[in-house]
Amino acid sequence: MAEDFLRQLPGSYAMNYRGHTLAKALHIDIPLLLLLVMLSFVGLFVLYSANGKDLNGIERQASYMLLAYAGMFTAAQFSQLTLQRFATFIYFVSLVLLVAVLLMGVGAKGAQRWLDLPGLPRFQPSELAKLALPLILASYFEHRTLPPRFKHVFWSVILIAVPVFLIGRQPDLGTSLLIGMSGLIVLFVAGIRWRYIFAAIAAGIPALLLMWFFVMRDYQRQRVLTLMNPEADKWGAGWNIIQSTTAIGSGGYSGKGWLQGTQSHLDFLPEGQTDFIIAVFAEEFGFSGVMLLLLLYLLIVARGLWISLQAQTTFGRLLAASITGTFFIYIFVNMGMVSGILPVVGVPLPLVSQGGTSIVTLMAGFGILMAIATEKKKLSH
Amino acid sequence: MADPLTLKDYFLETRIIQSRLLWLLVVILFMTSVLVARYYELQINRHDTFVTLSDANRILTQSVAPTRGLIFDRQGKILAENQPSFSLNIVQERVADLDATLLLLQQLLSLSDKELEKFQQRLQKRRRPYEPVPIRFRLSDEEIAIIAVNEYRLPGVEVKGQLVRHYPYGDLFAHSIGYVGSINVKEQRRINEQGLEKSYEGIYSIGKTGIERIYESLLLGESGAQKVETNARGRVLRVLEQELPEPGDNLTLFLDAELQRIAAEQLKEHRGAIVAIEVDSGGVLAAFSAPAFDPNLFVTGISVKNYAALRDSWKLPLFNRVLQGQYPPGSTIKPMVGLSGLEHHVITPQFTINDPGYYQLPNDERLYRNWKREGHGSNVDLKQAIAESSDTYYYDLAYRLGIDRMSAFLAEFGFGEKTHVDQTSERSGLLPSREWKRKYRQLHWFPGDSLNVGIGQGDMLATPMQLAYATTVVANRGLRIQPRMLNSVNGQQRPAEVAEPLVLQQDENWDVIIDAMEEVVHGRNGTARGIGRGLEYRMAGKTGTAQVVGIKQGEEYDASLLDLQQRDHALFIAFAPIEAPKIAVAVVVENGEAGSTTAAPMARAVIDHYLLQQKTTQALQDSNVAEGQVWQKTF
């Protein structure tokens, strides 16, 4: 960010230009890349502890990360125009795949999330939808005037609702809500009128009640009830949340030390490598560690918002804002659910939780951010 | 989605987006502060609570069972010890399907229904999580191998080494030491009521009878605890802290294993009891009830078949005749009754009667017969009456003494009440009195009743322990020391319980009675003169032969055994040596017919052994003192 600030000063341009020639050529945003690499290393260190010092697991995760970085570089090469051109196509492909998942998907624990197509590696179409929705919405508003009129709001809500509904049916409540949020962020940044927002909130409360009674499944209701009172089902649904808050709380200010967390190393903490990894981190590095991690995340968010602010097309701005905002929501939902203030929905902690495809999607998103960031500079000079 | 072409106002849109991005930043910062607040709350404000919770998770306090105190005889021989043995245990928390596991174990080891039932009982007991619960004790090598081979099919099933009570002398101390056994529902309730659950954590057996029961609290010891770190599946990873258990107290008894063996050999062919008491301490040297049983059978649960055999035997091996057997004392109480006559001046040592072989109450046709048809002559005095056991003399004495004075005086020797020896299930015998008869028989006292009590018959009953105690009172000339088994706890001597001594108006009356008892053994016509021959010391004794109307235990007689069981009981009491009494003995042989021929030689064998042993020890000590060194070669 400091470099960006310097870059704005008169006379500093030439120096910077020379320094970033290679980066520019490769469409790389250096500050974002550095922050992401730092975060990736933090993630690997925590994961090493969380999966019981298993180096094989770390190697696998590292190779996924390399793949994800490759994805990021690839995504960074697309021009905004190309992205806009393909937005509609990608969106409808993802809808088709989501329908296919419902019809012929595979999965475990009563949820169908994966698609196993011949000739292709197994993948989750919802990952594609994570990028497809912001793309089509940003592209949609690129061609409309802002602030959006009611008609446009209506159509964009339809665009949001379809994938949200399809993913919700898998069921994958967490992803479905997150994708919905990524769409709503586009609407919000596009300047949707406050009265629509308040009306939506006013309508949302009865809608939530209706959902509770008619749409939500038993296990989903159970998760919310567990949040209210984990002790009620101490050995069942409440176990995870009791153990994760215990892990976090017992970390104290400075933590028990790397590899010293008893909750995770003695297997009290379930899902320690995946969704609950922040509890391992909080136990071993304490409040100070959590604050530093949060700071790292916030710096990435800030850089994302800066890119959005600096983008010169509505498409670029909305897309960058949505990708950044969604990234933050991941962090908020994950850290919130593990610490017991949000119901447990399957949301990983970005770049720290173990997992393959979600990291690739995430980094592809950052690649798009970089594409937006670097393209801006081309236009202005 | 077709839309009419509209001109975009670039600057307006930039302003809108910029303002909304600012809003987005505000929302993000707000949400971040919510997270910060939440983590601050958990990690700083409630840190202590969660540290406790996290420790409670991983740190498990396990109880470590103490070793039960050992029991020694007076010579230091071990009477009850703890032997290592392997038991099969189940950790319920690690078993996925308990029923299936039990079924498999049942197939592999043929567990009985009773074992399963006991296991379910133990499972109900309060215990710490992941505490193994035993299902079978004393695994054989073969059984351990079967479990090892099938281990993969039996998660949560483990073989554990532990100490199990063992009684090396087998049936020799079955009744006196008693035995331990699995804690049953009733005992568990008692433990809970007394708030002793903590003391019994990890302990599955409890003293059931005898010394094991009465000194349970001493023998038990105190459970230790160890803090271990476990993972979420309860697997112990390491021991963090350890508080060693405190073993139970070691008890040294007055019992003498060798003397007990002699007593048991004497009673080998009989049913009956022998009690020997050390006169100057009240310590019980031997207390054997025949027949006995092997207490080791009970320790880890006796089989139904074995138990039924013991329970249903007509010889009643489970019955502790020493304390529960109540027999008519017969002529063995004549010394005490005689003393009563002297004390109340009803007779003098010189007083004589004519003994025609029977006695008649004034104005009564009925003849009260002497055991010897022809009687004991025309000048029977007290000494002769005791030595030859003249019933006629005692009919006359009892009639003139009356039940009230007789009963009160006999009570001074402990008849009719428990001796309170440190044993279980003691009975109090029966000392008839006017009040007793009115209360329990709703009848008046008749003079004939007194006559029967005067010769230890009628309703009077005494336990072998009571007879032995009464004998010590005579030997001690009125000094009354409560009989006891426990000599010392961890080497610490226990004081004797001494009651108010029995003081006679004329102290020389003791000599009269003891002289007469000496005459029983050493006199020309003494009823026990048979054992007096070749005796190296002077012994005072009294024979007794009690008529049987069926021993009062409430059992049903087998018709074919009727003859045998209607024979008289043989009794004998004695103490020796007369000049400085050391040991008092009471012998009761059920259906042994004659005290003089059956019971008296048994008493002699016991006393012989004891005094001889004492003499050897004494000689040894003397020679040690003389030479000023310790001899060990002689042993």
PDB file of N, CA, C and O in Angstrom, chain A residues 303-346:
ATOM      1  N   ARG A 303      -6.414  -4.086   0.623  1.00  0.00           N
ATOM      2  CA  ARG A 303      -5.827  -4.035  -0.723  1.00  0.00           C
ATOM      3  C   ARG A 303      -6.899  -4.294  -1.784  1.00  0.00           C
ATOM      4  O   ARG A 303      -6.922  -3.645  -2.825  1.00  0.00           O
ATOM      5  N   GLY A 304      -7.782  -5.231  -1.489  1.00  0.00           N
ATOM      6  CA  GLY A 304      -8.867  -5.548  -2.422  1.00  0.00           C
ATOM      7  C   GLY A 304      -9.783  -4.351  -2.633  1.00  0.00           C
ATOM      8  O   GLY A 304     -10.159  -4.015  -3.763  1.00  0.00           O
ATOM      9  N   LEU A 305     -10.134  -3.688  -1.514  1.00  0.00           N
ATOM     10  CA  LEU A 305     -11.014  -2.521  -1.611  1.00  0.00           C
ATOM     11  C   LEU A 305     -10.319  -1.396  -2.377  1.00  0.00           C
ATOM     12  O   LEU A 305     -10.933  -0.650  -3.140  1.00  0.00           O
ATOM     13  N   TRP A 306      -9.031  -1.277  -2.134  1.00  0.00           N
ATOM     14  CA  TRP A 306      -8.238  -0.255  -2.846  1.00  0.00           C
ATOM     15  C   TRP A 306      -8.265  -0.510  -4.347  1.00  0.00           C
ATOM     16  O   TRP A 306      -8.471   0.405  -5.151  1.00  0.00           O
ATOM     17  N   ILE A 307      -8.093  -1.774  -4.706  1.00  0.00           N
ATOM     18  CA  ILE A 307      -8.143  -2.136  -6.128  1.00  0.00           C
ATOM     19  C   ILE A 307      -9.508  -1.786  -6.706  1.00  0.00           C
ATOM     20  O   ILE A 307      -9.637  -1.224  -7.790  1.00  0.00           O
ATOM     21  N   SER A 308     -10.546  -2.095  -5.921  1.00  0.00           N
ATOM     22  CA  SER A 308     -11.903  -1.781  -6.358  1.00  0.00           C
ATOM     23  C   SER A 308     -12.064  -0.279  -6.573  1.00  0.00           C
ATOM     24  O   SER A 308     -12.637   0.179  -7.555  1.00  0.00           O
ATOM     25  N   LEU A 309     -11.527   0.477  -5.608  1.00  0.00           N
ATOM     26  CA  LEU A 309     -11.647   1.928  -5.667  1.00  0.00           C
ATOM     27  C   LEU A 309     -10.914   2.487  -6.886  1.00  0.00           C
ATOM     28  O   LEU A 309     -11.366   3.445  -7.522  1.00  0.00           O
ATOM     29  N   GLN A 310      -9.767   1.872  -7.173  1.00  0.00           N
ATOM     30  CA  GLN A 310      -8.939   2.375  -8.254  1.00  0.00           C
ATOM     31  C   GLN A 310      -9.376   1.893  -9.630  1.00  0.00           C
ATOM     32  O   GLN A 310      -8.903   2.404 -10.643  1.00  0.00           O
ATOM     33  N   ALA A 311     -10.247   0.869  -9.649  1.00  0.00           N
ATOM     34  CA  ALA A 311     -10.660   0.334 -10.949  1.00  0.00           C
ATOM     35  C   ALA A 311     -11.417   1.416 -11.719  1.00  0.00           C
ATOM     36  O   ALA A 311     -12.060   2.274 -11.126  1.00  0.00           O
ATOM     37  N   GLN A 312     -11.309   1.323 -13.047  1.00  0.00           N
ATOM     38  CA  GLN A 312     -11.883   2.420 -13.804  1.00  0.00           C
ATOM     39  C   GLN A 312     -13.160   2.062 -14.542  1.00  0.00           C
ATOM     40  O   GLN A 312     -13.793   2.910 -15.136  1.00  0.00           O
ATOM     41  N   THR A 313     -13.554   0.796 -14.469  1.00  0.00           N
ATOM     42  CA  THR A 313     -14.851   0.445 -15.044  1.00  0.00           C
ATOM     43  C   THR A 313     -15.767   0.007 -13.913  1.00  0.00           C
ATOM     44  O   THR A 313     -15.308  -0.463 -12.856  1.00  0.00           O
ATOM     45  N   THR A 314     -17.046   0.183 -14.105  1.00  0.00           N
ATOM     46  CA  THR A 314     -18.024  -0.270 -13.123  1.00  0.00           C
ATOM     47  C   THR A 314     -17.883  -1.779 -12.917  1.00  0.00           C
ATOM     48  O   THR A 314     -17.920  -2.284 -11.801  1.00  0.00           O
ATOM     49  N   PHE A 315     -17.684  -2.508 -14.034  1.00  0.00           N
ATOM     50  CA  PHE A 315     -17.501  -3.951 -13.957  1.00  0.00           C
ATOM     51  C   PHE A 315     -16.372  -4.317 -13.007  1.00  0.00           C
ATOM     52  O   PHE A 315     -16.529  -5.127 -12.092  1.00  0.00           O
ATOM     53  N   GLY A 316     -15.220  -3.668 -13.230  1.00  0.00           N
ATOM     54  CA  GLY A 316     -14.044  -3.944 -12.406  1.00  0.00           C
ATOM     55  C   GLY A 316     -14.287  -3.605 -10.950  1.00  0.00           C
ATOM     56  O   GLY A 316     -13.927  -4.360 -10.041  1.00  0.00           O
ATOM     57  N   ARG A 317     -14.901  -2.455 -10.722  1.00  0.00           N
ATOM     58  CA  ARG A 317     -15.143  -2.029  -9.335  1.00  0.00           C
ATOM     59  C   ARG A 317     -16.054  -3.010  -8.593  1.00  0.00           C
ATOM     60  O   ARG A 317     -15.770  -3.435  -7.480  1.00  0.00           O
ATOM     61  N   LEU A 318     -17.182  -3.313  -9.266  1.00  0.00           N
ATOM     62  CA  LEU A 318     -18.153  -4.194  -8.596  1.00  0.00           C
ATOM     63  C   LEU A 318     -17.566  -5.582  -8.359  1.00  0.00           C
ATOM     64  O   LEU A 318     -17.724  -6.170  -7.294  1.00  0.00           O
ATOM     65  N   LEU A 319     -16.865  -6.087  -9.383  1.00  0.00           N
ATOM     66  CA  LEU A 319     -16.290  -7.429  -9.252  1.00  0.00           C
ATOM     67  C   LEU A 319     -15.253  -7.471  -8.141  1.00  0.00           C
ATOM     68  O   LEU A 319     -15.264  -8.374  -7.278  1.00  0.00           O
ATOM     69  N   ALA A 320     -14.356  -6.478  -8.131  1.00  0.00           N
ATOM     70  CA  ALA A 320     -13.316  -6.451  -7.090  1.00  0.00           C
ATOM     71  C   ALA A 320     -13.939  -6.330  -5.712  1.00  0.00           C
ATOM     72  O   ALA A 320     -13.537  -7.011  -4.756  1.00  0.00           O
ATOM     73  N   ALA A 321     -14.961  -5.486  -5.572  1.00  0.00           N
ATOM     74  CA  ALA A 321     -15.614  -5.309  -4.277  1.00  0.00           C
ATOM     75  C   ALA A 321     -16.267  -6.607  -3.836  1.00  0.00           C
ATOM     76  O   ALA A 321     -16.174  -7.010  -2.656  1.00  0.00           O
ATOM     77  N   SER A 322     -16.904  -7.305  -4.776  1.00  0.00           N
ATOM     78  CA  SER A 322     -17.590  -8.544  -4.411  1.00  0.00           C
ATOM     79  C   SER A 322     -16.600  -9.623  -3.980  1.00  0.00           C
ATOM     80  O   SER A 322     -16.799 -10.301  -2.969  1.00  0.00           O
ATOM     81  N   ILE A 323     -15.517  -9.767  -4.780  1.00  0.00           N
ATOM     82  CA  ILE A 323     -14.521 -10.796  -4.424  1.00  0.00           C
ATOM     83  C   ILE A 323     -13.925 -10.514  -3.052  1.00  0.00           C
ATOM     84  O   ILE A 323     -13.807 -11.390  -2.192  1.00  0.00           O
ATOM     85  N   THR A 324     -13.577  -9.242  -2.809  1.00  0.00           N
ATOM     86  CA  THR A 324     -12.976  -8.857  -1.529  1.00  0.00           C
ATOM     87  C   THR A 324     -13.964  -9.039  -0.382  1.00  0.00           C
ATOM     88  O   THR A 324     -13.641  -9.608   0.672  1.00  0.00           O
ATOM     89  N   GLY A 325     -15.181  -8.555  -0.597  1.00  0.00           N
ATOM     90  CA  GLY A 325     -16.206  -8.647   0.459  1.00  0.00           C
ATOM     91  C   GLY A 325     -16.504 -10.092   0.804  1.00  0.00           C
ATOM     92  O   GLY A 325     -16.630 -10.453   1.986  1.00  0.00           O
ATOM     93  N   THR A 326     -16.598 -10.934  -0.221  1.00  0.00           N
ATOM     94  CA  THR A 326     -16.885 -12.351   0.029  1.00  0.00           C
ATOM     95  C   THR A 326     -15.752 -13.000   0.814  1.00  0.00           C
ATOM     96  O   THR A 326     -15.973 -13.791   1.730  1.00  0.00           O
ATOM     97  N   PHE A 327     -14.524 -12.624   0.442  1.00  0.00           N
ATOM     98  CA  PHE A 327     -13.351 -13.115   1.159  1.00  0.00           C
ATOM     99  C   PHE A 327     -13.468 -12.796   2.642  1.00  0.00           C
ATOM    100  O   PHE A 327     -13.254 -13.644   3.508  1.00  0.00           O
ATOM    101  N   PHE A 328     -13.875 -11.552   2.931  1.00  0.00           N
ATOM    102  CA  PHE A 328     -14.023 -11.174   4.339  1.00  0.00           C
ATOM    103  C   PHE A 328     -15.142 -11.954   5.003  1.00  0.00           C
ATOM    104  O   PHE A 328     -15.034 -12.374   6.156  1.00  0.00           O
ATOM    105  N   ILE A 329     -16.239 -12.161   4.271  1.00  0.00           N
ATOM    106  CA  ILE A 329     -17.351 -12.886   4.872  1.00  0.00           C
ATOM    107  C   ILE A 329     -16.938 -14.324   5.243  1.00  0.00           C
ATOM    108  O   ILE A 329     -17.331 -14.849   6.280  1.00  0.00           O
ATOM    109  N   TYR A 330     -16.101 -14.917   4.377  1.00  0.00           N
ATOM    110  CA  TYR A 330     -15.556 -16.233   4.729  1.00  0.00           C
ATOM    111  C   TYR A 330     -14.887 -16.187   6.092  1.00  0.00           C
ATOM    112  O   TYR A 330     -15.111 -17.030   6.955  1.00  0.00           O
ATOM    113  N   ILE A 331     -14.040 -15.193   6.255  1.00  0.00           N
ATOM    114  CA  ILE A 331     -13.289 -15.069   7.511  1.00  0.00           C
ATOM    115  C   ILE A 331     -14.238 -14.862   8.679  1.00  0.00           C
ATOM    116  O   ILE A 331     -14.143 -15.519   9.712  1.00  0.00           O
ATOM    117  N   PHE A 332     -15.189 -13.943   8.453  1.00  0.00           N
ATOM    118  CA  PHE A 332     -16.110 -13.612   9.542  1.00  0.00           C
ATOM    119  C   PHE A 332     -16.957 -14.817   9.934  1.00  0.00           C
ATOM    120  O   PHE A 332     -17.096 -15.145  11.119  1.00  0.00           O
ATOM    121  N   VAL A 333     -17.520 -15.487   8.938  1.00  0.00           N
ATOM    122  CA  VAL A 333     -18.396 -16.623   9.237  1.00  0.00           C
ATOM    123  C   VAL A 333     -17.606 -17.736   9.894  1.00  0.00           C
ATOM    124  O   VAL A 333     -18.015 -18.330  10.888  1.00  0.00           O
ATOM    125  N   ASN A 334     -16.412 -18.009   9.341  1.00  0.00           N
ATOM    126  CA  ASN A 334     -15.619 -19.097   9.922  1.00  0.00           C
ATOM    127  C   ASN A 334     -15.220 -18.789  11.358  1.00  0.00           C
ATOM    128  O   ASN A 334     -15.447 -19.589  12.266  1.00  0.00           O
ATOM    129  N   MET A 335     -14.626 -17.614  11.575  1.00  0.00           N
ATOM    130  CA  MET A 335     -14.175 -17.298  12.938  1.00  0.00           C
ATOM    131  C   MET A 335     -15.348 -17.121  13.883  1.00  0.00           C
ATOM    132  O   MET A 335     -15.245 -17.404  15.075  1.00  0.00           O
ATOM    133  N   GLY A 336     -16.456 -16.674  13.330  1.00  0.00           N
ATOM    134  CA  GLY A 336     -17.654 -16.509  14.155  1.00  0.00           C
ATOM    135  C   GLY A 336     -18.247 -17.844  14.565  1.00  0.00           C
ATOM    136  O   GLY A 336     -18.593 -18.058  15.724  1.00  0.00           O
ATOM    137  N   MET A 337     -18.315 -18.789  13.619  1.00  0.00           N
ATOM    138  CA  MET A 337     -18.942 -20.063  13.973  1.00  0.00           C
ATOM    139  C   MET A 337     -18.062 -20.884  14.906  1.00  0.00           C
ATOM    140  O   MET A 337     -18.541 -21.519  15.828  1.00  0.00           O
ATOM    141  N   VAL A 338     -16.750 -20.819  14.697  1.00  0.00           N
ATOM    142  CA  VAL A 338     -15.860 -21.599  15.561  1.00  0.00           C
ATOM    143  C   VAL A 338     -15.847 -21.026  16.978  1.00  0.00           C
ATOM    144  O   VAL A 338     -15.741 -21.757  17.951  1.00  0.00           O
ATOM    145  N   SER A 339     -16.012 -19.706  17.085  1.00  0.00           N
ATOM    146  CA  SER A 339     -16.010 -19.114  18.422  1.00  0.00           C
ATOM    147  C   SER A 339     -17.406 -19.062  19.022  1.00  0.00           C
ATOM    148  O   SER A 339     -17.598 -18.516  20.094  1.00  0.00           O
ATOM    149  N   GLY A 340     -18.371 -19.626  18.307  1.00  0.00           N
ATOM    150  CA  GLY A 340     -19.687 -19.804  18.915  1.00  0.00           C
ATOM    151  C   GLY A 340     -20.634 -18.624  18.819  1.00  0.00           C
ATOM    152  O   GLY A 340     -21.547 -18.513  19.632  1.00  0.00           O
ATOM    153  N   ILE A 341     -20.436 -17.720  17.857  1.00  0.00           N
ATOM    154  CA  ILE A 341     -21.433 -16.657  17.724  1.00  0.00           C
ATOM    155  C   ILE A 341     -22.270 -16.827  16.456  1.00  0.00           C
ATOM    156  O   ILE A 341     -23.218 -16.094  16.231  1.00  0.00           O
ATOM    157  N   LEU A 342     -21.931 -17.791  15.633  1.00  0.00           N
ATOM    158  CA  LEU A 342     -22.722 -18.076  14.431  1.00  0.00           C
ATOM    159  C   LEU A 342     -22.962 -19.586  14.383  1.00  0.00           C
ATOM    160  O   LEU A 342     -22.164 -20.351  14.912  1.00  0.00           O
ATOM    161  N   PRO A 343     -24.051 -19.983  13.764  1.00  0.00           N
ATOM    162  CA  PRO A 343     -24.282 -21.419  13.648  1.00  0.00           C
ATOM    163  C   PRO A 343     -23.201 -22.075  12.787  1.00  0.00           C
ATOM    164  O   PRO A 343     -22.580 -21.416  11.958  1.00  0.00           O
ATOM    165  N   VAL A 344     -23.003 -23.361  13.028  1.00  0.00           N
ATOM    166  CA  VAL A 344     -21.951 -24.061  12.301  1.00  0.00           C
ATOM    167  C   VAL A 344     -22.414 -24.365  10.879  1.00  0.00           C
ATOM    168  O   VAL A 344     -23.317 -25.160  10.664  1.00  0.00           O
ATOM    169  N   VAL A 345     -21.818 -23.642   9.923  1.00  0.00           N
ATOM    170  CA  VAL A 345     -22.049 -23.956   8.517  1.00  0.00           C
ATOM    171  C   VAL A 345     -20.672 -24.263   7.949  1.00  0.00           C
ATOM    172  O   VAL A 345     -19.673 -23.761   8.435  1.00  0.00           O
ATOM    173  N   GLY A 346     -20.619 -25.118   6.937  1.00  0.00           N
ATOM    174  CA  GLY A 346     -19.315 -25.567   6.451  1.00  0.00           C
ATOM    175  C   GLY A 346     -18.571 -24.517   5.661  1.00  0.00           C
ATOM    176  O   GLY A 346     -18.592 -24.512   4.440  1.00  0.00           O
TER     177      GLY A 346
END
